[in-house]
Coordinates of C-alpha atoms and ligand atoms in Angstrom, one line a residue:
Chain I
M1 CA 21.7 -22.2 36.3
P2 CA 21.4 -18.5 36.0
F3 CA 20.1 -18.8 32.4
I4 CA 17.0 -20.9 33.4
N5 CA 16.3 -18.7 36.4
A6 CA 16.3 -15.8 34.2
L7 CA 14.0 -17.4 31.7
P8 CA 10.5 -16.2 33.0
G9 CA 11.8 -12.7 33.1
A10 CA 13.0 -12.9 29.5
I11 CA 9.5 -14.3 28.5
A12 CA 7.7 -11.5 30.3
Q13 CA 10.1 -8.9 28.8
G14 CA 9.5 -10.4 25.5
L15 CA 5.8 -10.2 25.9
V16 CA 6.0 -6.5 26.7
W17 CA 8.2 -5.9 23.5
A18 CA 5.8 -8.0 21.5
I19 CA 3.4 -5.2 21.8
M20 CA 6.1 -2.8 20.5
A21 CA 7.0 -5.3 17.7
I22 CA 3.5 -5.5 16.6
G23 CA 3.4 -1.7 16.3
V24 CA 6.5 -1.9 14.2
Y25 CA 4.8 -4.7 12.1
I26 CA 2.0 -2.3 11.3
T27 CA 4.3 0.4 9.8
F28 CA 7.1 -1.8 8.5
R29 CA 5.0 -4.6 6.8
I30 CA 1.6 -3.3 6.4
L31 CA 2.2 0.4 5.6
D32 CA 5.7 -0.2 4.0
I33 CA 7.1 2.7 6.0
A34 CA 10.1 2.3 8.4
D35 CA 9.0 4.4 11.2
L36 CA 11.7 5.7 13.7
T37 CA 9.3 7.6 15.7
V38 CA 8.9 4.5 17.9
D39 CA 12.3 5.1 19.7
G40 CA 10.8 8.3 21.1
S41 CA 7.2 7.1 21.5
F42 CA 8.3 4.0 23.5
A43 CA 9.8 6.3 26.1
T44 CA 6.9 8.6 25.8
G45 CA 4.6 6.0 26.9
G46 CA 6.7 5.1 29.9
A47 CA 7.2 8.7 30.9
V48 CA 3.5 9.5 30.7
L49 CA 2.6 6.5 32.8
G50 CA 5.3 7.1 35.4
I51 CA 4.5 10.8 35.9
Y52 CA 0.9 10.2 36.1
V53 CA 1.1 7.4 38.5
V54 CA 3.5 9.1 40.9
N55 CA 1.5 12.3 40.8
S56 CA -2.0 10.8 41.5
D57 CA -3.5 8.9 44.3
G58 CA -1.5 5.8 43.3
S59 CA -4.6 3.5 43.0
A60 CA -5.3 0.8 40.5
G61 CA -7.5 3.3 38.7
S62 CA -4.5 5.6 38.3
I63 CA -2.5 3.0 36.7
A64 CA -5.4 2.3 34.2
V65 CA -5.7 6.0 33.4
G66 CA -1.9 6.2 33.1
M67 CA -2.0 3.4 30.4
L68 CA -4.8 5.2 28.6
L69 CA -2.8 8.3 28.7
A70 CA 0.3 6.7 27.4
L71 CA -1.8 5.3 24.7
L72 CA -3.1 8.7 23.8
A73 CA 0.4 10.2 23.8
G74 CA 1.6 7.4 21.3
L75 CA -1.3 8.2 19.1
V76 CA -0.4 11.8 19.0
A77 CA 3.4 11.0 18.4
G78 CA 2.1 8.9 15.5
L79 CA -0.1 11.7 14.2
V80 CA 2.9 14.3 14.4
T81 CA 5.0 12.0 12.2
G82 CA 2.1 11.4 9.8
L83 CA 1.4 15.0 9.5
I84 CA 5.1 15.9 8.9
H85 CA 5.2 13.2 6.2
T86 CA 1.9 13.7 4.4
K87 CA 1.4 17.6 4.9
L88 CA 5.1 18.7 4.5
G89 CA 6.1 16.1 2.0
I90 CA 9.0 14.8 4.0
P91 CA 10.0 11.3 3.5
P92 CA 8.6 9.1 6.4
I93 CA 12.1 8.1 7.6
L94 CA 13.0 11.7 8.2
A95 CA 9.6 12.5 9.4
G96 CA 10.1 9.7 12.1
I97 CA 13.5 10.9 13.1
L98 CA 12.3 14.4 13.5
T99 CA 9.5 13.5 15.8
Q100 CA 11.9 11.1 17.6
L101 CA 13.9 14.2 18.4
I102 CA 10.9 16.2 19.4
L103 CA 10.0 13.4 21.6
W104 CA 13.3 13.6 23.4
S105 CA 12.7 17.0 24.6
V106 CA 9.0 16.2 25.3
N107 CA 9.8 13.2 27.3
L108 CA 12.4 15.2 29.4
T109 CA 9.7 17.9 30.0
I110 CA 7.1 15.3 31.0
M111 CA 9.5 13.8 33.6
G112 CA 10.2 17.2 35.0
G113 CA 13.6 17.5 33.5
R114 CA 14.8 14.3 35.1
A115 CA 16.2 11.5 33.1
N116 CA 14.0 8.9 34.9
V117 CA 11.0 8.3 37.0
S118 CA 10.7 5.5 39.5
V119 CA 7.3 3.6 39.7
N120 CA 8.2 1.4 42.6
G121 CA 6.1 -1.7 42.5
N122 CA 5.9 -1.8 46.3
L123 CA 4.1 1.5 46.5
Y124 CA 1.9 1.2 43.4
P125 CA -0.5 -1.5 42.3
V126 CA 1.4 -2.0 39.1
F127 CA -0.2 -4.4 36.5
I128 CA 3.0 -6.4 35.9
R129 CA 6.3 -6.5 37.9
I130 CA 9.8 -7.9 37.5
L131 CA 9.4 -9.6 41.0
N132 CA 6.4 -11.6 39.8
S133 CA 7.4 -12.7 36.3
G134 CA 5.1 -15.7 36.5
D135 CA 2.0 -13.8 37.0
S136 CA 3.1 -11.0 34.7
I137 CA 3.6 -13.7 31.9
W138 CA 0.0 -14.9 31.8
K139 CA -1.5 -11.3 32.3
L140 CA 0.6 -10.3 29.2
V141 CA -0.4 -13.2 27.2
I142 CA -4.0 -12.0 27.7
V143 CA -3.1 -8.5 26.7
V144 CA -1.1 -9.4 23.6
G145 CA -3.9 -11.9 22.6
L146 CA -6.4 -9.2 23.0
I147 CA -4.5 -6.7 20.9
I148 CA -3.9 -9.2 18.3
A149 CA -7.7 -10.1 18.1
L150 CA -8.7 -6.5 17.9
L151 CA -6.1 -5.8 15.2
Y152 CA -7.2 -8.9 13.3
L153 CA -10.8 -7.4 13.4
F154 CA -9.7 -3.9 12.5
F155 CA -7.7 -5.0 9.5
G156 CA -10.7 -6.9 8.2
T157 CA -13.0 -3.9 8.1
E158 CA -13.3 -1.6 5.1
L159 CA -11.0 0.9 6.7
G160 CA -8.4 -1.7 7.8
S161 CA -8.4 -3.3 4.2
S162 CA -8.0 0.2 2.7
I163 CA -5.0 0.7 4.9
R164 CA -3.5 -2.6 3.7
A165 CA -4.2 -1.7 0.3
T166 CA -2.4 1.7 0.9
G167 CA 0.9 0.1 2.0
N168 CA 0.5 -2.5 -0.7
N169 CA 0.0 -0.2 -3.8
L170 CA -0.3 3.5 -3.7
K171 CA -1.3 4.0 -7.3
M172 CA -4.1 1.3 -7.2
S173 CA -5.4 2.8 -3.8
R174 CA -5.6 6.4 -5.1
A175 CA -7.5 5.1 -8.1
Q176 CA -9.9 3.2 -5.9
G177 CA -10.7 6.3 -4.1
I178 CA -8.7 5.6 -0.9
N179 CA -7.4 8.8 0.9
V180 CA -3.8 7.3 1.2
N181 CA -2.5 10.1 3.2
L182 CA -5.2 9.8 5.9
N183 CA -4.5 6.0 5.9
K184 CA -0.8 6.5 6.5
V185 CA -1.6 8.8 9.3
I186 CA -4.0 6.3 10.9
G187 CA -1.5 3.6 10.7
L188 CA 1.2 5.6 12.1
M189 CA -1.0 6.7 15.1
L190 CA -2.1 3.0 15.6
S191 CA 1.5 1.8 15.6
N192 CA 2.9 4.5 18.0
G193 CA -0.1 4.0 20.2
L194 CA 0.8 0.3 20.7
V195 CA 4.4 1.2 21.1
A196 CA 3.7 3.7 23.8
V197 CA 1.4 1.0 25.7
S198 CA 4.4 -1.2 25.4
G199 CA 6.6 1.4 27.0
A200 CA 4.2 2.0 29.8
L201 CA 4.0 -1.7 30.6
L202 CA 7.9 -1.9 30.5
T203 CA 8.0 0.9 33.0
Q204 CA 5.7 -1.0 35.4
Y205 CA 7.5 -4.2 34.9
Q206 CA 10.9 -2.8 35.4
G207 CA 9.8 -0.2 38.0
F208 CA 11.0 3.1 36.3
A209 CA 10.7 5.0 33.1
D210 CA 13.9 6.2 31.5
I211 CA 14.7 8.8 28.8
N212 CA 16.9 6.1 27.2
M213 CA 14.4 3.3 27.4
G214 CA 13.4 3.6 23.7
R215 CA 16.9 3.9 22.3
G216 CA 17.2 1.3 19.5
A217 CA 13.6 0.2 20.1
I218 CA 13.2 0.0 16.3
V219 CA 15.8 -2.5 15.9
I220 CA 14.4 -4.8 18.6
G221 CA 10.9 -4.4 17.0
L222 CA 12.4 -5.3 13.6
A223 CA 14.3 -8.1 15.0
A224 CA 11.1 -9.7 16.4
V225 CA 9.3 -9.1 13.1
V226 CA 12.1 -10.9 11.3
I227 CA 12.6 -13.6 13.6
G228 CA 8.9 -14.3 13.6
E229 CA 8.8 -14.3 9.9
A230 CA 11.9 -16.5 9.5
I231 CA 10.6 -19.2 11.7
F232 CA 6.7 -19.0 10.8
S233 CA 6.3 -17.4 7.5
K234 CA 6.3 -20.7 5.5
I235 CA 3.6 -22.1 7.7
V236 CA 1.3 -19.2 8.6
K237 CA -0.6 -17.1 6.2
N238 CA -3.3 -15.9 8.4
F239 CA -3.0 -12.3 9.7
A240 CA -3.8 -13.1 13.3
L241 CA -1.2 -15.8 13.3
R242 CA 1.4 -13.5 11.6
L243 CA 1.0 -11.2 14.5
M244 CA 1.4 -14.0 16.8
A245 CA 4.5 -15.1 15.1
V246 CA 6.0 -11.5 15.6
S247 CA 4.9 -11.8 19.3
I248 CA 6.9 -15.1 19.6
G249 CA 9.6 -13.6 17.6
A250 CA 9.9 -10.9 20.5
V251 CA 9.9 -13.6 23.0
I252 CA 12.7 -15.6 21.3
Y253 CA 14.6 -12.4 20.9
Y254 CA 14.6 -12.0 24.7
I255 CA 15.3 -15.6 25.5
V256 CA 18.3 -15.3 23.2
Y257 CA 19.3 -12.0 24.7
Q258 CA 19.3 -13.5 28.2
F259 CA 21.2 -16.7 26.8
V260 CA 23.8 -14.5 25.3
I261 CA 24.2 -12.5 28.5
S262 CA 24.5 -15.6 30.6
L263 CA 27.5 -16.6 28.4
G264 CA 29.1 -13.5 29.9
I265 CA 29.1 -11.4 26.7
N266 CA 29.3 -7.6 27.5
T267 CA 25.8 -6.1 27.5
N268 CA 27.2 -3.1 25.6
L269 CA 27.6 -5.2 22.6
M270 CA 24.0 -6.4 22.6
K271 CA 22.7 -3.5 20.5
M272 CA 25.3 -4.2 17.9
L273 CA 24.4 -7.9 17.9
S274 CA 20.8 -6.9 17.5
A275 CA 21.4 -4.7 14.5
V276 CA 23.6 -7.3 12.9
V277 CA 20.7 -9.9 13.4
V278 CA 18.2 -7.6 11.7
A279 CA 20.6 -6.7 8.8
I280 CA 21.2 -10.5 8.1
F281 CA 17.7 -11.4 8.3
L282 CA 16.5 -8.5 6.2
G283 CA 19.5 -8.9 3.8
V284 CA 19.3 -12.6 3.2
P285 CA 16.2 -12.7 1.2
Y286 CA 17.6 -10.1 -1.0
L287 CA 20.9 -11.8 -1.5
K288 CA 19.0 -15.0 -2.2
K289 CA 17.1 -13.3 -4.9
T290 CA 20.0 -11.5 -6.5
H291 CA 22.7 -14.2 -6.2
L292 CA 21.2 -17.7 -5.4
D293 CA 18.1 -17.7 -7.6
P294 CA 19.9 -16.9 -10.8
I295 CA 22.3 -19.9 -10.2
L296 CA 19.5 -22.1 -9.2
K297 CA 17.4 -21.1 -12.3
A298 CA 20.4 -21.6 -14.5
R299 CA 21.0 -25.1 -13.0
K300 CA 17.3 -26.0 -13.4
E301 CA 17.3 -24.9 -17.1
K302 CA 20.3 -27.0 -17.7
K303 CA 18.8 -30.0 -15.8
D304 CA 15.6 -29.5 -17.8
A305 CA 17.5 -29.4 -21.1
S306 CA 19.4 -32.5 -20.4
G307 CA 16.4 -34.3 -18.9
G308 CA 14.5 -33.6 -22.2
E309 CA 17.4 -35.3 -24.1
D310 CA 17.3 -38.3 -21.8
N311 CA 13.7 -38.7 -22.5
A312 CA 14.0 -38.4 -26.2
Chain N
M1 CA -20.2 12.7 -20.1
L2 CA -16.8 14.1 -20.0
E3 CA -15.7 17.5 -21.2
L4 CA -12.2 19.1 -21.3
Q5 CA -12.2 22.8 -21.9
N6 CA -9.0 24.4 -23.1
V7 CA -6.9 22.3 -20.9
T8 CA -3.2 22.9 -20.7
K9 CA -0.6 21.0 -18.6
V10 CA 3.1 22.2 -18.5
F11 CA 5.7 20.2 -16.7
N12 CA 8.6 21.8 -15.3
P13 CA 7.5 25.4 -16.2
G14 CA 10.3 27.9 -16.3
T15 CA 13.1 25.4 -16.5
V16 CA 15.1 24.2 -19.4
N17 CA 13.1 21.0 -19.2
E18 CA 9.8 22.9 -19.6
K19 CA 7.5 20.6 -21.5
V20 CA 4.0 21.5 -22.8
A21 CA 2.4 18.1 -22.5
V22 CA -1.2 19.0 -23.1
N23 CA -1.8 22.2 -25.1
N24 CA -5.1 24.0 -24.9
L25 CA -7.0 20.8 -25.5
S26 CA -10.7 20.7 -25.8
L27 CA -12.8 17.5 -26.1
K28 CA -16.3 16.6 -25.5
M29 CA -17.3 12.9 -25.0
E30 CA -21.0 11.8 -24.9
D31 CA -22.5 9.3 -22.7
G32 CA -21.4 5.9 -24.0
D33 CA -18.8 7.1 -26.2
F34 CA -15.9 4.7 -26.7
V35 CA -12.9 6.8 -27.8
T36 CA -9.7 5.2 -28.9
V37 CA -6.6 7.5 -28.6
I38 CA -3.5 7.2 -30.6
G39 CA -0.5 9.3 -31.2
S40 CA 3.3 8.9 -31.1
N41 CA 5.4 8.9 -28.0
G42 CA 5.1 11.9 -25.9
A43 CA 2.1 13.1 -27.7
G44 CA 0.5 13.7 -24.3
K45 CA -2.2 10.8 -24.2
S46 CA -1.1 9.6 -20.8
T47 CA -1.1 13.2 -19.5
M48 CA -4.5 13.9 -20.9
L49 CA -5.8 10.7 -19.0
N50 CA -4.0 11.6 -15.9
L51 CA -5.5 15.1 -16.0
V52 CA -9.0 13.5 -16.1
A53 CA -8.1 11.2 -13.3
G54 CA -6.8 14.0 -11.1
L55 CA -3.1 12.8 -10.9
W56 CA -2.1 16.5 -12.1
K57 CA -4.1 19.7 -12.0
P58 CA -4.2 21.6 -15.4
D59 CA -2.3 24.9 -15.4
S60 CA -5.4 26.3 -17.1
G61 CA -8.8 25.0 -18.5
K62 CA -11.4 23.1 -16.9
I63 CA -12.5 19.4 -16.6
L64 CA -16.2 18.5 -16.2
I65 CA -17.6 15.0 -15.6
D66 CA -21.3 15.0 -15.9
D67 CA -21.4 18.7 -15.7
I68 CA -19.6 18.6 -12.3
D69 CA -16.4 20.7 -12.2
V70 CA -13.7 18.2 -11.1
T71 CA -10.8 20.5 -12.1
K72 CA -9.6 20.9 -8.5
M73 CA -11.1 17.8 -7.0
P74 CA -8.3 15.6 -5.5
E75 CA -7.6 12.2 -7.3
H76 CA -9.0 10.0 -4.6
K77 CA -12.3 11.9 -4.4
R78 CA -12.6 12.0 -8.2
A79 CA -12.1 8.3 -8.1
K80 CA -15.9 7.8 -7.6
Y81 CA -16.5 8.9 -11.1
I82 CA -13.7 7.1 -12.7
G83 CA -12.5 3.5 -13.3
R84 CA -8.8 3.0 -14.5
V85 CA -6.7 0.3 -15.9
F86 CA -3.0 1.0 -16.3
Q87 CA -0.4 -0.3 -18.7
D88 CA 1.6 -2.1 -16.0
P89 CA -0.4 -4.9 -14.6
H90 CA 1.1 -4.5 -11.3
D91 CA -0.3 -1.1 -10.9
G92 CA -4.0 -1.9 -10.8
T93 CA -4.2 -4.3 -8.1
A94 CA -2.9 -4.9 -4.5
S95 CA -0.7 -8.0 -5.0
D96 CA -0.6 -9.0 -1.4
M97 CA -4.2 -9.1 -1.1
N98 CA -6.3 -11.7 -2.5
I99 CA -8.7 -11.5 -5.4
E100 CA -12.0 -11.0 -3.5
E101 CA -10.4 -8.4 -1.2
N102 CA -9.3 -6.5 -4.3
L103 CA -12.8 -6.6 -5.8
A104 CA -14.3 -5.6 -2.4
I105 CA -12.0 -2.5 -2.3
A106 CA -13.1 -1.7 -5.9
A107 CA -16.7 -2.1 -4.8
R108 CA -16.3 0.6 -2.2
R109 CA -14.5 3.0 -4.7
G110 CA -15.5 6.5 -3.7
K111 CA -17.4 5.5 -0.6
K112 CA -16.5 6.1 3.0
H113 CA -14.3 3.4 4.4
T114 CA -16.1 2.4 7.7
L115 CA -15.6 -0.1 10.5
K116 CA -18.0 -2.4 8.9
W117 CA -16.6 -5.8 7.7
G118 CA -14.5 -5.4 4.5
I119 CA -16.4 -8.0 2.6
N120 CA -19.7 -9.8 2.9
K121 CA -21.3 -13.0 1.7
T122 CA -23.7 -11.5 -0.9
E123 CA -20.9 -9.6 -2.7
R124 CA -18.8 -12.7 -2.5
E125 CA -21.4 -14.4 -4.5
L126 CA -21.5 -11.5 -7.0
Y127 CA -17.9 -11.6 -7.4
R128 CA -17.9 -15.3 -8.1
E129 CA -20.3 -14.8 -10.8
L130 CA -18.5 -11.9 -12.4
L131 CA -15.3 -13.8 -12.3
S132 CA -16.8 -16.7 -14.1
G133 CA -17.9 -14.3 -16.7
L134 CA -14.4 -13.5 -17.4
G135 CA -14.0 -17.1 -18.4
L136 CA -10.4 -17.5 -16.9
G137 CA -11.3 -19.8 -14.0
L138 CA -10.6 -17.1 -11.3
E139 CA -13.8 -17.8 -9.7
D140 CA -12.2 -20.8 -8.0
R141 CA -9.3 -18.8 -6.9
M142 CA -10.9 -16.0 -5.1
T143 CA -8.7 -16.3 -2.0
S144 CA -5.5 -16.4 -3.9
K145 CA -3.1 -13.6 -3.6
V146 CA -3.3 -11.3 -6.8
G147 CA 0.5 -11.4 -6.7
L148 CA 0.5 -15.0 -8.0
L149 CA -1.6 -14.3 -11.0
S150 CA -0.2 -13.6 -14.6
G151 CA -0.3 -10.1 -16.2
G152 CA -3.4 -11.0 -18.2
Q153 CA -5.4 -12.3 -15.4
R154 CA -4.5 -9.2 -13.4
Q155 CA -5.6 -6.8 -16.2
A156 CA -8.8 -8.7 -16.4
I157 CA -9.3 -8.4 -12.7
T158 CA -8.4 -4.7 -12.8
L159 CA -10.9 -4.1 -15.6
L160 CA -13.6 -5.8 -13.6
M161 CA -12.6 -3.6 -10.7
A162 CA -12.8 -0.5 -12.7
S163 CA -16.3 -1.4 -14.1
L164 CA -17.7 -2.7 -10.6
E165 CA -19.1 0.6 -9.4
S166 CA -20.4 1.7 -13.0
P167 CA -17.9 4.5 -13.3
K168 CA -18.9 7.5 -15.4
I169 CA -15.7 7.3 -17.2
L170 CA -13.4 4.4 -17.9
L171 CA -9.7 5.2 -18.5
L172 CA -7.6 2.6 -20.2
D173 CA -3.9 3.6 -20.8
E174 CA -2.4 1.0 -23.0
H175 CA -3.8 -1.6 -20.8
T176 CA -2.8 -4.4 -23.2
A177 CA 0.8 -3.2 -24.1
A178 CA 2.5 -5.3 -21.5
L179 CA 0.7 -8.5 -22.6
D180 CA 1.6 -11.1 -25.2
P181 CA -0.5 -10.8 -28.4
K182 CA -2.7 -13.6 -27.4
T183 CA -3.5 -12.4 -24.0
A184 CA -3.8 -8.9 -25.3
K185 CA -6.5 -10.0 -27.7
V186 CA -8.5 -11.8 -24.9
V187 CA -8.2 -8.6 -22.6
L188 CA -9.3 -6.5 -25.5
E189 CA -12.3 -8.6 -26.1
L190 CA -13.2 -8.5 -22.5
T191 CA -12.8 -4.7 -22.6
D192 CA -15.5 -4.7 -25.4
K193 CA -17.8 -6.9 -23.5
I194 CA -17.6 -4.9 -20.1
V195 CA -17.7 -1.6 -21.9
S196 CA -20.8 -2.6 -23.8
Q197 CA -22.5 -4.5 -21.0
N198 CA -22.2 -1.6 -18.6
H199 CA -22.5 1.2 -21.4
L200 CA -19.4 2.8 -20.1
T201 CA -18.1 6.1 -21.4
T202 CA -14.5 5.0 -22.2
M203 CA -11.2 6.5 -23.3
M204 CA -8.6 3.8 -24.6
V205 CA -5.2 4.7 -25.4
T206 CA -3.3 2.3 -27.7
H207 CA -0.3 2.2 -29.9
N208 CA -1.9 -0.4 -32.1
M209 CA -3.7 1.3 -35.1
K210 CA -5.6 -1.8 -35.9
D211 CA -7.1 -2.0 -32.5
A212 CA -7.7 1.7 -32.5
I213 CA -9.8 1.2 -35.5
A214 CA -11.5 -1.9 -34.6
H215 CA -12.7 -0.7 -31.3
G216 CA -14.9 2.0 -30.0
N217 CA -17.0 4.5 -31.9
R218 CA -14.7 7.5 -32.1
L219 CA -10.9 7.9 -32.7
I220 CA -8.8 10.8 -31.8
M221 CA -5.1 11.1 -32.8
M222 CA -2.9 13.3 -30.6
N223 CA 0.2 15.3 -31.5
N224 CA 2.2 17.7 -29.5
G225 CA -0.4 17.9 -26.8
S226 CA -3.4 18.6 -29.0
V227 CA -6.1 16.7 -30.8
L228 CA -4.9 16.4 -34.5
L229 CA -7.7 14.1 -35.8
D230 CA -11.1 13.4 -34.5
I231 CA -12.9 10.7 -36.4
K232 CA -16.5 9.5 -35.5
G233 CA -19.7 8.1 -36.8
E234 CA -19.7 6.4 -40.2
E235 CA -16.3 7.7 -41.0
K236 CA -14.9 5.8 -38.0
K237 CA -16.7 2.7 -39.0
N238 CA -15.2 2.6 -42.4
L239 CA -11.8 3.6 -41.4
T240 CA -8.7 1.8 -42.7
I241 CA -5.1 2.3 -41.7
E242 CA -4.3 3.8 -45.0
D243 CA -7.0 6.5 -44.4
L244 CA -5.6 7.2 -41.1
L245 CA -2.0 7.6 -42.3
E246 CA -3.2 9.8 -45.3
K247 CA -5.2 12.1 -43.0
F248 CA -2.3 12.3 -40.6
N249 CA 0.1 13.4 -43.2
Q250 CA -2.4 15.9 -44.7
T251 CA -3.2 17.5 -41.4
S252 CA 0.2 17.7 -39.8
G253 CA 2.2 18.1 -43.0
Q254 CA 4.7 15.4 -41.8
V255 CA 5.1 11.8 -42.5
F256 CA 3.9 9.5 -39.7
A257 CA 7.0 8.8 -37.8
S258 CA 6.3 5.9 -35.4
D259 CA 6.7 2.5 -36.8
K260 CA 5.3 1.1 -33.7
A261 CA 2.0 2.5 -34.4
L262 CA 1.7 0.4 -37.6
L263 CA 2.0 -2.8 -35.9
Ligands
LIG1 N1 5.7 13.7 -14.6 C1 6.2 14.3 -15.7 N2 7.2 15.2 -15.5 C2 7.9 15.7 -16.4 N3 7.4 15.6 -17.8 C3 6.6 14.6 -18.1 C4 5.9 14.0 -17.0 N4 4.9 13.1 -17.6 C5 5.0 13.3 -18.9 N5 6.0 14.2 -19.2 C6 6.3 14.7 -20.5 O1 5.0 15.1 -21.2 C7 5.0 14.7 -22.5 C8 3.7 13.9 -22.6 O2 4.0 12.7 -22.1 P1 2.8 11.5 -22.1 O3 3.3 10.6 -21.1 O4 1.6 12.2 -21.8 O5 3.0 11.0 -23.4 P2 2.2 9.8 -24.1 O6 1.4 10.3 -25.3 O7 1.4 8.9 -23.2 O8 3.4 8.9 -24.8 P3 3.6 7.3 -24.6 O9 3.1 6.9 -25.9 O10 5.1 7.2 -24.7 O11 3.1 6.8 -23.4 C9 6.3 13.9 -22.7 O12 7.3 14.9 -23.4 C10 6.8 13.7 -21.4 O13 8.2 13.6 -21.3
LIG2 MG1 1.5 7.2 -22.2

C-alpha cells in the first residue's frame, strides 16, 4: 500500500505548507490582495536557512538562528512588495511579480550562484525531517497551533483590527484615520515572513533548498485556502478556526496529491491540476451568484406567487 | 470651526477634460453651525466636502479646522477632526466586521493603533447604550456582521461612528439619498438628534430642498464650484422653497434646472 505508507509524509508536508497557506490567507482574504511575492519568498526562506546552517557550526542553535533569519528575510521581501505597491502606486499583483523576480536573483546569490543547497539531516540537527515524519507531524502541529494562536491575538488588537478594516473597506478605513498604506505593508510583511518560515521548514524536512521550491507556491497556498473554506466555511466563523481550516486544507491538499500520485499520474501534471482546482473553487461561488441564484430566485418568486393563490 | 479660504480644485488640468470643480470658494463655519448644502449635479458639493476631508489637495487656497491649517495634511491624519457619512451605505462601515468592531475602530479614530486589545468591556457597554439610543434594536446584535444589516441601519451606525469621538466637523454627503423615503426620514431625525446632542459643526449635502430648509441653521447653494447663496439666521428659519427658487433665479439669472431638487 504505497499510498498508506506515504500518508505520514503527506501530512507532515501539508503542515509545513499550512504555514505558507496561512500567509496567503492574510494577504488574499484579510488584505484582499493577491500577492505573488510568495513564490519568491518561500525559496528565500529555504535559501537563507540552508546557507546559514551549512556555513555555521551546525548546532541546534544555528538552526534556530537560521529560522529567525529566514523570517526576517521574508519580512523584508514583504516590505519590498509593500513599498513598490504603496510608494510607487504599482498594482499589488505587479508589485508582487516584480519582487518575485528580484528574489529569484537574490535567492541565487544567497546560495552562492548554485541552484540548490543541501541541508543533510544526518549532519545537522534539523527540526523536522522526512525520515522521521511521525515526530515531524506533532512538532509541526505545535508550531502551526502556536502561529494560529499568535495571529488570533494579533488580529484582535487595535492594529490587527485596523488591518482587517483596511482589507475590508479602504474608504471607511481612511475616514476612520487608519493609515491604510502602512497597514498593507505590515500585512504583506507578516504574510511573507510566514511564507519564508514555511520555506525554511520545508528545506529541513526535505533536506535541501532549491531555487525552484517556491514555483507555483501561491497556487498551493490558494488551494489550501479554498479547500479549507469549502469544507469548513459553513460551520466555522471564528478567526482562529478559519486559520485552522486553512491548515487542514493544506494537509488535505497533500493527501490528495499523494493519492493522485499513487494512481500513477504523471507528477508533471500536478501543477496544472492544482491550478484547475483553485480556478474551480474560486469560480464556482461566482458562477453560482451569476447563474444559479437568479434561477433559484425566479423559481422561489414563482412558488411564492402560486403559494399565495393556494392560500387564498 | 471650519474655514475655507479661496479654495480651488481643478480636475484633469491641462487636458480636454479639465474641470474646475471648486472655484475660489471661501466659507467660514462657526462652532455648532449646521449648514445644509444644495446645488445641481456637478456643482462641486462633494468635491468641497472631499477637500475638507483631505481626499484631494486644493490647487490653491487654504483649509483651516479650528485654526489648524490642514490643507496639506493627509486624509487619515485629518480624520481625527472629521466624522463622515457617505451616500453609499456600503462605504461607511466594514461589512465583514461586526457592529461592535466597527464602533471600536471609530472610537479610535485619529489615535495610534497599538497592540492593545481592539475592544474592551467598558466600551462595549457604552456601545450598547448608544445603539439602543438609535431605537433600531441593534444593541442586541452587536456581534452581527454589518454586512447583514439594511442600508438604513448601516447609515445609522455610520452616523454613530462619525459622532463617537466628537469630531470638530461632521460631513454628510447625501447620506439619505440611497434610502427609501421612510428610512431616510428616520436617519435624518437621527442626524438632527446626534448633531444637537453632541453640538457638532455639520455640513450636510442634500438634493432635497425641503430637507435643506427644514434642517440646520444655515443653507448654502452651490453653482459651478462657488457658493451662490448663503442664507442664515432668521432668514433661514423663515425660508420657503418659493423664496429659494426666486433667489436662485435672481442671483444666477437662470431658471432652476434640476427637477430633482424640487422633490
Ligand atoms: N475624481 C474626479 N475626477 C475628475 N472629475 C471629477 C472628479 N470628481 C468630480 N469631478 C467633476 O467635478 C465636478 C463637480 O463634481 P462633484 O462630485 O463635486 O459634484 P456634486 O455637486 O457633488 O454633484 P452631485 O449632486 O451629482 O453629487 C463635476 O463636473 C465632476 O464631473
Ligand atoms: Mg455629490
